[in-house]
Amino acid sequence: MAWKTGLRWHVIAAAGTALVLTATALVVALIAAAGIDSNGRQLAEHLVPAATATDNLLGRYYAEEAWLRAYVTGGRPGEPVAPFALVDSQADRDQDQVRSLVQGYPALVTALNKTAAAHQAWLVQVARPQLEAMARGDVASARAQLGNLNRIRPY
């Protein structure tokens, strides 16, 4: 009988220990789930929209380049350049949106800054001189500058 009584306390102690370990595991699982939920929310609120805005931004950069190339190779100076200006202003808005979404991600901010600097260099060194040449009616000069596109744009 004493053996059964002593065993009962061991069973109770083991069950209590198992209950504490189970509760601890449940708490750890809930904390991990909260972390996963936080990461999911971060993805949904910032990174997925930033990826979409980045895709829009790069699409606008390519649209600028394609429009400029078509404008210059078409050789029709004096055409309105409003489509180029519109896409450029949309690209600026997209860039601001990406910047607001990737705050707190230094590597993404650095990549955005490099891309924005490359775009600005392309505008200054390639696009504006070609647009100015076309505005003057100097199609030959504008066409001569077409080879400069890949020298500046890293994307």
mmCIF file of N, CA, C and O in Angstrom, residues 43-134:
data_model
loop_
_atom_site.group_PDB
_atom_site.id
_atom_site.type_symbol
_atom_site.label_atom_id
_atom_site.label_comp_id
_atom_site.label_asym_id
_atom_site.label_seq_id
_atom_site.Cartn_x
_atom_site.Cartn_y
_atom_site.Cartn_z
ATOM 1 N N LEU A 43 4.496 42.338 -44.238
ATOM 2 C CA LEU A 43 4.506 42.039 -45.671
ATOM 3 C C LEU A 43 3.303 42.665 -46.357
ATOM 4 O O LEU A 43 3.434 43.298 -47.406
ATOM 5 N N ALA A 44 2.133 42.480 -45.776
ATOM 6 C CA ALA A 44 0.903 42.956 -46.409
ATOM 7 C C ALA A 44 0.817 44.477 -46.454
ATOM 8 O O ALA A 44 0.315 45.040 -47.425
ATOM 9 N N GLU A 45 1.304 45.131 -45.409
ATOM 10 C CA GLU A 45 1.148 46.585 -45.327
ATOM 11 C C GLU A 45 2.265 47.366 -45.994
ATOM 12 O O GLU A 45 2.051 48.505 -46.396
ATOM 13 N N HIS A 46 3.449 46.772 -46.100
ATOM 14 C CA HIS A 46 4.583 47.543 -46.615
ATOM 15 C C HIS A 46 5.269 46.898 -47.820
ATOM 16 O O HIS A 46 5.420 47.532 -48.852
ATOM 17 N N LEU A 47 5.709 45.671 -47.660
ATOM 18 C CA LEU A 47 6.593 45.102 -48.674
ATOM 19 C C LEU A 47 5.870 44.698 -49.952
ATOM 20 O O LEU A 47 6.397 44.921 -51.042
ATOM 21 N N VAL A 48 4.687 44.122 -49.856
ATOM 22 C CA VAL A 48 3.952 43.768 -51.080
ATOM 23 C C VAL A 48 3.544 45.031 -51.844
ATOM 24 O O VAL A 48 3.771 45.122 -53.053
ATOM 25 N N PRO A 49 2.964 46.047 -51.159
ATOM 26 C CA PRO A 49 2.675 47.285 -51.895
ATOM 27 C C PRO A 49 3.937 47.954 -52.444
ATOM 28 O O PRO A 49 3.910 48.546 -53.527
ATOM 29 N N ALA A 50 5.050 47.851 -51.715
ATOM 30 C CA ALA A 50 6.309 48.430 -52.204
ATOM 31 C C ALA A 50 6.774 47.715 -53.463
ATOM 32 O O ALA A 50 7.269 48.352 -54.399
ATOM 33 N N ALA A 51 6.609 46.403 -53.504
ATOM 34 C CA ALA A 51 6.983 45.648 -54.706
ATOM 35 C C ALA A 51 6.121 46.064 -55.890
ATOM 36 O O ALA A 51 6.621 46.232 -57.003
ATOM 37 N N THR A 52 4.837 46.260 -55.651
ATOM 38 C CA THR A 52 3.934 46.691 -56.724
ATOM 39 C C THR A 52 4.302 48.095 -57.199
ATOM 40 O O THR A 52 4.371 48.348 -58.410
ATOM 41 N N ALA A 53 4.549 48.993 -56.259
ATOM 42 C CA ALA A 53 4.933 50.363 -56.630
ATOM 43 C C ALA A 53 6.271 50.381 -57.355
ATOM 44 O O ALA A 53 6.465 51.165 -58.294
ATOM 45 N N THR A 54 7.190 49.509 -56.951
ATOM 46 C CA THR A 54 8.492 49.424 -57.624
ATOM 47 C C THR A 54 8.321 48.933 -59.051
ATOM 48 O O THR A 54 8.957 49.445 -59.975
ATOM 49 N N ASP A 55 7.442 47.957 -59.233
ATOM 50 C CA ASP A 55 7.160 47.467 -60.581
ATOM 51 C C ASP A 55 6.576 48.589 -61.439
ATOM 52 O O ASP A 55 6.962 48.757 -62.598
ATOM 53 N N ASN A 56 5.668 49.365 -60.863
ATOM 54 C CA ASN A 56 5.105 50.510 -61.588
ATOM 55 C C ASN A 56 6.189 51.528 -61.935
ATOM 56 O O ASN A 56 6.225 52.044 -63.052
ATOM 57 N N LEU A 57 7.068 51.791 -60.975
ATOM 58 C CA LEU A 57 8.146 52.761 -61.187
ATOM 59 C C LEU A 57 9.068 52.322 -62.318
ATOM 60 O O LEU A 57 9.358 53.104 -63.240
ATOM 61 N N LEU A 58 9.515 51.084 -62.289
ATOM 62 C CA LEU A 58 10.400 50.597 -63.350
ATOM 63 C C LEU A 58 9.682 50.558 -64.693
ATOM 64 O O LEU A 58 10.278 50.851 -65.728
ATOM 65 N N GLY A 59 8.401 50.236 -64.668
ATOM 66 C CA GLY A 59 7.609 50.271 -65.904
ATOM 67 C C GLY A 59 7.558 51.673 -66.496
ATOM 68 O O GLY A 59 7.642 51.854 -67.714
ATOM 69 N N ARG A 60 7.436 52.655 -65.634
ATOM 70 C CA ARG A 60 7.415 54.049 -66.124
ATOM 71 C C ARG A 60 8.787 54.461 -66.658
ATOM 72 O O ARG A 60 8.878 55.179 -67.658
ATOM 73 N N TYR A 61 9.851 54.013 -65.989
ATOM 74 C CA TYR A 61 11.186 54.306 -66.511
ATOM 75 C C TYR A 61 11.343 53.731 -67.915
ATOM 76 O O TYR A 61 11.854 54.395 -68.817
ATOM 77 N N TYR A 62 10.933 52.498 -68.092
ATOM 78 C CA TYR A 62 11.031 51.879 -69.416
ATOM 79 C C TYR A 62 10.112 52.572 -70.420
ATOM 80 O O TYR A 62 10.469 52.711 -71.590
ATOM 81 N N ALA A 63 8.944 53.018 -69.966
ATOM 82 C CA ALA A 63 8.031 53.739 -70.862
ATOM 83 C C ALA A 63 8.658 55.049 -71.326
ATOM 84 O O ALA A 63 8.534 55.431 -72.492
ATOM 85 N N GLU A 64 9.341 55.739 -70.418
ATOM 86 C CA GLU A 64 10.045 56.973 -70.800
ATOM 87 C C GLU A 64 11.085 56.679 -71.878
ATOM 88 O O GLU A 64 11.164 57.383 -72.888
ATOM 89 N N GLU A 65 11.870 55.652 -71.625
ATOM 90 C CA GLU A 65 12.929 55.304 -72.574
ATOM 91 C C GLU A 65 12.347 54.915 -73.935
ATOM 92 O O GLU A 65 12.830 55.360 -74.975
ATOM 93 N N ALA A 66 11.306 54.094 -73.911
ATOM 94 C CA ALA A 66 10.692 53.650 -75.172
ATOM 95 C C ALA A 66 10.065 54.822 -75.914
ATOM 96 O O ALA A 66 10.194 54.937 -77.142
ATOM 97 N N TRP A 67 9.387 55.714 -75.183
ATOM 98 C CA TRP A 67 8.773 56.870 -75.825
ATOM 99 C C TRP A 67 9.849 57.754 -76.450
ATOM 100 O O TRP A 67 9.711 58.192 -77.599
ATOM 101 N N LEU A 68 10.916 58.000 -75.699
ATOM 102 C CA LEU A 68 11.986 58.858 -76.211
ATOM 103 C C LEU A 68 12.627 58.245 -77.455
ATOM 104 O O LEU A 68 12.854 58.934 -78.451
ATOM 105 N N ARG A 69 12.897 56.952 -77.386
ATOM 106 C CA ARG A 69 13.499 56.273 -78.543
ATOM 107 C C ARG A 69 12.576 56.377 -79.772
ATOM 108 O O ARG A 69 13.025 56.695 -80.875
ATOM 109 N N ALA A 70 11.287 56.134 -79.579
ATOM 110 C CA ALA A 70 10.330 56.224 -80.696
ATOM 111 C C ALA A 70 10.231 57.652 -81.218
ATOM 112 O O ALA A 70 10.146 57.876 -82.433
ATOM 113 N N TYR A 71 10.253 58.614 -80.317
ATOM 114 C CA TYR A 71 10.165 60.021 -80.700
ATOM 115 C C TYR A 71 11.367 60.427 -81.551
ATOM 116 O O TYR A 71 11.230 61.064 -82.593
ATOM 117 N N VAL A 72 12.559 60.021 -81.099
ATOM 118 C CA VAL A 72 13.777 60.406 -81.820
ATOM 119 C C VAL A 72 13.896 59.632 -83.125
ATOM 120 O O VAL A 72 14.202 60.209 -84.174
ATOM 121 N N THR A 73 13.674 58.329 -83.104
ATOM 122 C CA THR A 73 13.814 57.550 -84.339
ATOM 123 C C THR A 73 12.714 57.881 -85.335
ATOM 124 O O THR A 73 12.922 57.747 -86.535
ATOM 125 N N GLY A 74 11.565 58.348 -84.828
ATOM 126 C CA GLY A 74 10.485 58.761 -85.725
ATOM 127 C C GLY A 74 10.845 60.019 -86.499
ATOM 128 O O GLY A 74 10.315 60.262 -87.581
ATOM 129 N N GLY A 75 11.737 60.816 -85.928
ATOM 130 C CA GLY A 75 12.246 61.993 -86.629
ATOM 131 C C GLY A 75 11.214 63.058 -86.906
ATOM 132 O O GLY A 75 11.284 63.723 -87.935
ATOM 133 N N ARG A 76 10.277 63.227 -86.005
ATOM 134 C CA ARG A 76 9.260 64.260 -86.204
ATOM 135 C C ARG A 76 9.377 65.321 -85.108
ATOM 136 O O ARG A 76 8.621 65.310 -84.121
ATOM 137 N N PRO A 77 10.338 66.226 -85.248
ATOM 138 C CA PRO A 77 10.507 67.265 -84.224
ATOM 139 C C PRO A 77 9.264 68.140 -84.153
ATOM 140 O O PRO A 77 8.522 68.271 -85.124
ATOM 141 N N GLY A 78 9.068 68.698 -83.015
ATOM 142 C CA GLY A 78 7.923 69.582 -82.840
ATOM 143 C C GLY A 78 6.696 68.869 -82.301
ATOM 144 O O GLY A 78 5.717 69.520 -81.952
ATOM 145 N N GLU A 79 6.713 67.537 -82.251
ATOM 146 C CA GLU A 79 5.577 66.823 -81.646
ATOM 147 C C GLU A 79 5.529 67.158 -80.165
ATOM 148 O O GLU A 79 6.560 67.395 -79.539
ATOM 149 N N PRO A 80 4.346 67.153 -79.586
ATOM 150 C CA PRO A 80 4.254 67.453 -78.155
ATOM 151 C C PRO A 80 4.994 66.397 -77.320
ATOM 152 O O PRO A 80 4.942 65.208 -77.628
ATOM 153 N N VAL A 81 5.681 66.864 -76.307
ATOM 154 C CA VAL A 81 6.397 65.955 -75.412
ATOM 155 C C VAL A 81 5.617 65.737 -74.112
ATOM 156 O O VAL A 81 6.160 65.225 -73.137
ATOM 157 N N ALA A 82 4.352 66.095 -74.123
ATOM 158 C CA ALA A 82 3.521 65.938 -72.932
ATOM 159 C C ALA A 82 3.478 64.491 -72.430
ATOM 160 O O ALA A 82 3.497 64.277 -71.212
ATOM 161 N N PRO A 83 3.431 63.469 -73.314
ATOM 162 C CA PRO A 83 3.423 62.092 -72.789
ATOM 163 C C PRO A 83 4.670 61.778 -71.964
ATOM 164 O O PRO A 83 4.578 61.122 -70.925
ATOM 165 N N PHE A 84 5.811 62.279 -72.395
ATOM 166 C CA PHE A 84 7.053 62.054 -71.645
ATOM 167 C C PHE A 84 6.970 62.735 -70.280
ATOM 168 O O PHE A 84 7.303 62.139 -69.251
ATOM 169 N N ALA A 85 6.519 63.972 -70.258
ATOM 170 C CA ALA A 85 6.416 64.724 -69.002
ATOM 171 C C ALA A 85 5.414 64.068 -68.058
ATOM 172 O O ALA A 85 5.642 64.002 -66.847
ATOM 173 N N LEU A 86 4.324 63.553 -68.594
ATOM 174 C CA LEU A 86 3.318 62.886 -67.775
ATOM 175 C C LEU A 86 3.888 61.632 -67.120
ATOM 176 O O LEU A 86 3.739 61.423 -65.915
ATOM 177 N N VAL A 87 4.563 60.804 -67.902
ATOM 178 C CA VAL A 87 5.150 59.576 -67.358
ATOM 179 C C VAL A 87 6.231 59.919 -66.339
ATOM 180 O O VAL A 87 6.353 59.256 -65.301
ATOM 181 N N ASP A 88 7.009 60.972 -66.596
ATOM 182 C CA ASP A 88 8.054 61.367 -65.660
ATOM 183 C C ASP A 88 7.450 61.803 -64.327
ATOM 184 O O ASP A 88 7.956 61.449 -63.260
ATOM 185 N N SER A 89 6.364 62.566 -64.362
ATOM 186 C CA SER A 89 5.735 62.988 -63.104
ATOM 187 C C SER A 89 5.097 61.803 -62.388
ATOM 188 O O SER A 89 5.124 61.731 -61.150
ATOM 189 N N GLN A 90 4.551 60.844 -63.145
ATOM 190 C CA GLN A 90 4.015 59.631 -62.522
ATOM 191 C C GLN A 90 5.135 58.816 -61.875
ATOM 192 O O GLN A 90 4.955 58.258 -60.792
ATOM 193 N N ALA A 91 6.285 58.773 -62.518
ATOM 194 C CA ALA A 91 7.437 58.061 -61.954
ATOM 195 C C ALA A 91 7.884 58.716 -60.647
ATOM 196 O O ALA A 91 8.231 58.016 -59.688
ATOM 197 N N ASP A 92 7.854 60.041 -60.599
ATOM 198 C CA ASP A 92 8.212 60.739 -59.356
ATOM 199 C C ASP A 92 7.253 60.366 -58.224
ATOM 200 O O ASP A 92 7.675 60.131 -57.097
ATOM 201 N N ARG A 93 5.951 60.284 -58.530
ATOM 202 C CA ARG A 93 4.968 59.893 -57.509
ATOM 203 C C ARG A 93 5.186 58.448 -57.071
ATOM 204 O O ARG A 93 5.101 58.131 -55.882
ATOM 205 N N ASP A 94 5.468 57.569 -58.035
ATOM 206 C CA ASP A 94 5.740 56.168 -57.689
ATOM 207 C C ASP A 94 6.973 56.058 -56.801
ATOM 208 O O ASP A 94 7.002 55.289 -55.842
ATOM 209 N N GLN A 95 7.991 56.835 -57.132
ATOM 210 C CA GLN A 95 9.230 56.817 -56.344
ATOM 211 C C GLN A 95 8.948 57.268 -54.909
ATOM 212 O O GLN A 95 9.439 56.666 -53.952
ATOM 213 N N ASP A 96 8.137 58.313 -54.747
ATOM 214 C CA ASP A 96 7.780 58.779 -53.405
ATOM 215 C C ASP A 96 6.989 57.710 -52.648
ATOM 216 O O ASP A 96 7.191 57.527 -51.443
ATOM 217 N N GLN A 97 6.106 57.014 -53.350
ATOM 218 C CA GLN A 97 5.326 55.956 -52.712
ATOM 219 C C GLN A 97 6.239 54.816 -52.250
ATOM 220 O O GLN A 97 6.107 54.328 -51.130
ATOM 221 N N VAL A 98 7.155 54.391 -53.106
ATOM 222 C CA VAL A 98 8.085 53.328 -52.726
ATOM 223 C C VAL A 98 8.899 53.772 -51.520
ATOM 224 O O VAL A 98 9.065 53.015 -50.552
ATOM 225 N N ARG A 99 9.387 54.994 -51.552
ATOM 226 C CA ARG A 99 10.204 55.509 -50.447
ATOM 227 C C ARG A 99 9.427 55.472 -49.132
ATOM 228 O O ARG A 99 9.958 55.082 -48.089
ATOM 229 N N SER A 100 8.163 55.849 -49.157
ATOM 230 C CA SER A 100 7.381 55.841 -47.910
ATOM 231 C C SER A 100 7.128 54.416 -47.422
ATOM 232 O O SER A 100 7.034 54.191 -46.217
ATOM 233 N N LEU A 101 7.044 53.457 -48.330
ATOM 234 C CA LEU A 101 6.767 52.073 -47.941
ATOM 235 C C LEU A 101 8.001 51.323 -47.454
ATOM 236 O O LEU A 101 7.879 50.381 -46.674
ATOM 237 N N VAL A 102 9.181 51.707 -47.913
ATOM 238 C CA VAL A 102 10.390 50.970 -47.530
ATOM 239 C C VAL A 102 11.190 51.658 -46.423
ATOM 240 O O VAL A 102 12.293 51.217 -46.108
ATOM 241 N N GLN A 103 10.634 52.699 -45.835
ATOM 242 C CA GLN A 103 11.294 53.309 -44.685
ATOM 243 C C GLN A 103 11.520 52.217 -43.643
ATOM 244 O O GLN A 103 10.651 51.389 -43.402
ATOM 245 N N GLY A 104 12.657 52.224 -43.042
ATOM 246 C CA GLY A 104 12.961 51.203 -42.048
ATOM 247 C C GLY A 104 13.648 49.980 -42.628
ATOM 248 O O GLY A 104 13.974 49.049 -41.903
ATOM 249 N N TYR A 105 13.857 49.955 -43.937
ATOM 250 C CA TYR A 105 14.576 48.867 -44.612
ATOM 251 C C TYR A 105 15.769 49.488 -45.329
ATOM 252 O O TYR A 105 15.670 49.835 -46.511
ATOM 253 N N PRO A 106 16.880 49.674 -44.632
ATOM 254 C CA PRO A 106 18.012 50.419 -45.194
ATOM 255 C C PRO A 106 18.507 49.888 -46.543
ATOM 256 O O PRO A 106 18.853 50.681 -47.418
ATOM 257 N N ALA A 107 18.534 48.578 -46.721
ATOM 258 C CA ALA A 107 19.020 48.031 -47.997
ATOM 259 C C ALA A 107 18.093 48.435 -49.137
ATOM 260 O O ALA A 107 18.551 48.749 -50.244
ATOM 261 N N LEU A 108 16.789 48.443 -48.881
ATOM 262 C CA LEU A 108 15.831 48.830 -49.925
ATOM 263 C C LEU A 108 15.911 50.326 -50.214
ATOM 264 O O LEU A 108 15.812 50.749 -51.364
ATOM 265 N N VAL A 109 16.096 51.114 -49.172
ATOM 266 C CA VAL A 109 16.244 52.568 -49.361
ATOM 267 C C VAL A 109 17.492 52.857 -50.187
ATOM 268 O O VAL A 109 17.461 53.685 -51.103
ATOM 269 N N THR A 110 18.590 52.152 -49.898
ATOM 270 C CA THR A 110 19.835 52.331 -50.657
ATOM 271 C C THR A 110 19.634 51.968 -52.121
ATOM 272 O O THR A 110 20.064 52.701 -53.018
ATOM 273 N N ALA A 111 18.963 50.841 -52.377
ATOM 274 C CA ALA A 111 18.707 50.425 -53.763
ATOM 275 C C ALA A 111 17.828 51.445 -54.477
ATOM 276 O O ALA A 111 18.071 51.773 -55.645
ATOM 277 N N LEU A 112 16.813 51.951 -53.792
ATOM 278 C CA LEU A 112 15.949 52.971 -54.388
ATOM 279 C C LEU A 112 16.742 54.235 -54.692
ATOM 280 O O LEU A 112 16.585 54.824 -55.766
ATOM 281 N N ASN A 113 17.592 54.649 -53.772
ATOM 282 C CA ASN A 113 18.402 55.850 -53.999
ATOM 283 C C ASN A 113 19.321 55.688 -55.208
ATOM 284 O O ASN A 113 19.484 56.620 -55.997
ATOM 285 N N LYS A 114 19.926 54.507 -55.359
ATOM 286 C CA LYS A 114 20.802 54.260 -56.516
ATOM 287 C C LYS A 114 20.006 54.299 -57.811
ATOM 288 O O LYS A 114 20.453 54.868 -58.810
ATOM 289 N N THR A 115 18.828 53.704 -57.793
ATOM 290 C CA THR A 115 17.986 53.694 -58.995
ATOM 291 C C THR A 115 17.523 55.101 -59.341
ATOM 292 O O THR A 115 17.544 55.503 -60.507
ATOM 293 N N ALA A 116 17.123 55.858 -58.327
ATOM 294 C CA ALA A 116 16.677 57.239 -58.557
ATOM 295 C C ALA A 116 17.822 58.092 -59.088
ATOM 296 O O ALA A 116 17.621 58.926 -59.984
ATOM 297 N N ALA A 117 19.025 57.882 -58.564
ATOM 298 C CA ALA A 117 20.187 58.640 -59.048
ATOM 299 C C ALA A 117 20.506 58.279 -60.496
ATOM 300 O O ALA A 117 20.827 59.159 -61.307
ATOM 301 N N ALA A 118 20.395 56.996 -60.829
ATOM 302 C CA ALA A 118 20.640 56.581 -62.213
ATOM 303 C C ALA A 118 19.592 57.173 -63.143
ATOM 304 O O ALA A 118 19.906 57.607 -64.256
ATOM 305 N N HIS A 119 18.350 57.221 -62.691
ATOM 306 C CA HIS A 119 17.291 57.810 -63.517
ATOM 307 C C HIS A 119 17.539 59.302 -63.714
ATOM 308 O O HIS A 119 17.392 59.821 -64.824
ATOM 309 N N GLN A 120 17.923 59.979 -62.658
ATOM 310 C CA GLN A 120 18.212 61.412 -62.767
ATOM 311 C C GLN A 120 19.381 61.652 -63.715
ATOM 312 O O GLN A 120 19.346 62.572 -64.534
ATOM 313 N N ALA A 121 20.414 60.826 -63.623
ATOM 314 C CA ALA A 121 21.559 60.958 -64.533
ATOM 315 C C ALA A 121 21.121 60.729 -65.974
ATOM 316 O O ALA A 121 21.560 61.443 -66.884
ATOM 317 N N TRP A 122 20.245 59.758 -66.197
ATOM 318 C CA TRP A 122 19.748 59.486 -67.547
ATOM 319 C C TRP A 122 18.954 60.686 -68.060
ATOM 320 O O TRP A 122 19.104 61.080 -69.221
ATOM 321 N N LEU A 123 18.124 61.261 -67.196
ATOM 322 C CA LEU A 123 17.357 62.434 -67.622
ATOM 323 C C LEU A 123 18.279 63.582 -68.033
ATOM 324 O O LEU A 123 18.082 64.203 -69.073
ATOM 325 N N VAL A 124 19.302 63.843 -67.212
ATOM 326 C CA VAL A 124 20.197 64.983 -67.446
ATOM 327 C C VAL A 124 21.132 64.735 -68.629
ATOM 328 O O VAL A 124 21.329 65.620 -69.464
ATOM 329 N N GLN A 125 21.701 63.535 -68.711
ATOM 330 C CA GLN A 125 22.741 63.279 -69.702
ATOM 331 C C GLN A 125 22.223 62.724 -71.023
ATOM 332 O O GLN A 125 22.917 62.809 -72.030
ATOM 333 N N VAL A 126 21.027 62.145 -71.025
ATOM 334 C CA VAL A 126 20.532 61.514 -72.249
ATOM 335 C C VAL A 126 19.198 62.121 -72.706
ATOM 336 O O VAL A 126 19.084 62.638 -73.816
ATOM 337 N N ALA A 127 18.188 62.041 -71.854
ATOM 338 C CA ALA A 127 16.842 62.429 -72.281
ATOM 339 C C ALA A 127 16.742 63.917 -72.612
ATOM 340 O O ALA A 127 16.268 64.279 -73.700
ATOM 341 N N ARG A 128 17.163 64.767 -71.694
ATOM 342 C CA ARG A 128 17.013 66.209 -71.937
ATOM 343 C C ARG A 128 17.801 66.681 -73.155
ATOM 344 O O ARG A 128 17.261 67.456 -73.958
ATOM 345 N N PRO A 129 19.057 66.230 -73.335
ATOM 346 C CA PRO A 129 19.745 66.656 -74.558
ATOM 347 C C PRO A 129 19.035 66.195 -75.840
ATOM 348 O O PRO A 129 18.994 66.935 -76.824
ATOM 349 N N GLN A 130 18.482 64.998 -75.828
ATOM 350 C CA GLN A 130 17.759 64.532 -77.014
ATOM 351 C C GLN A 130 16.483 65.343 -77.216
ATOM 352 O O GLN A 130 16.155 65.719 -78.348
ATOM 353 N N LEU A 131 15.757 65.609 -76.132
ATOM 354 C CA LEU A 131 14.537 66.411 -76.254
ATOM 355 C C LEU A 131 14.857 67.822 -76.731
ATOM 356 O O LEU A 131 14.135 68.384 -77.570
ATOM 357 N N GLU A 132 15.940 68.391 -76.222
ATOM 358 C CA GLU A 132 16.338 69.732 -76.654
ATOM 359 C C GLU A 132 16.751 69.744 -78.123
ATOM 360 O O GLU A 132 16.408 70.678 -78.863
ATOM 361 N N ALA A 133 17.478 68.710 -78.544
ATOM 362 C CA ALA A 133 17.871 68.623 -79.956
ATOM 363 C C ALA A 133 16.638 68.509 -80.843
ATOM 364 O O ALA A 133 16.556 69.158 -81.900
ATOM 365 N N MET A 134 15.685 67.693 -80.435
ATOM 366 C CA MET A 134 14.452 67.541 -81.226
ATOM 367 C C MET A 134 13.672 68.850 -81.246
ATOM 368 O O MET A 134 13.088 69.209 -82.272
#
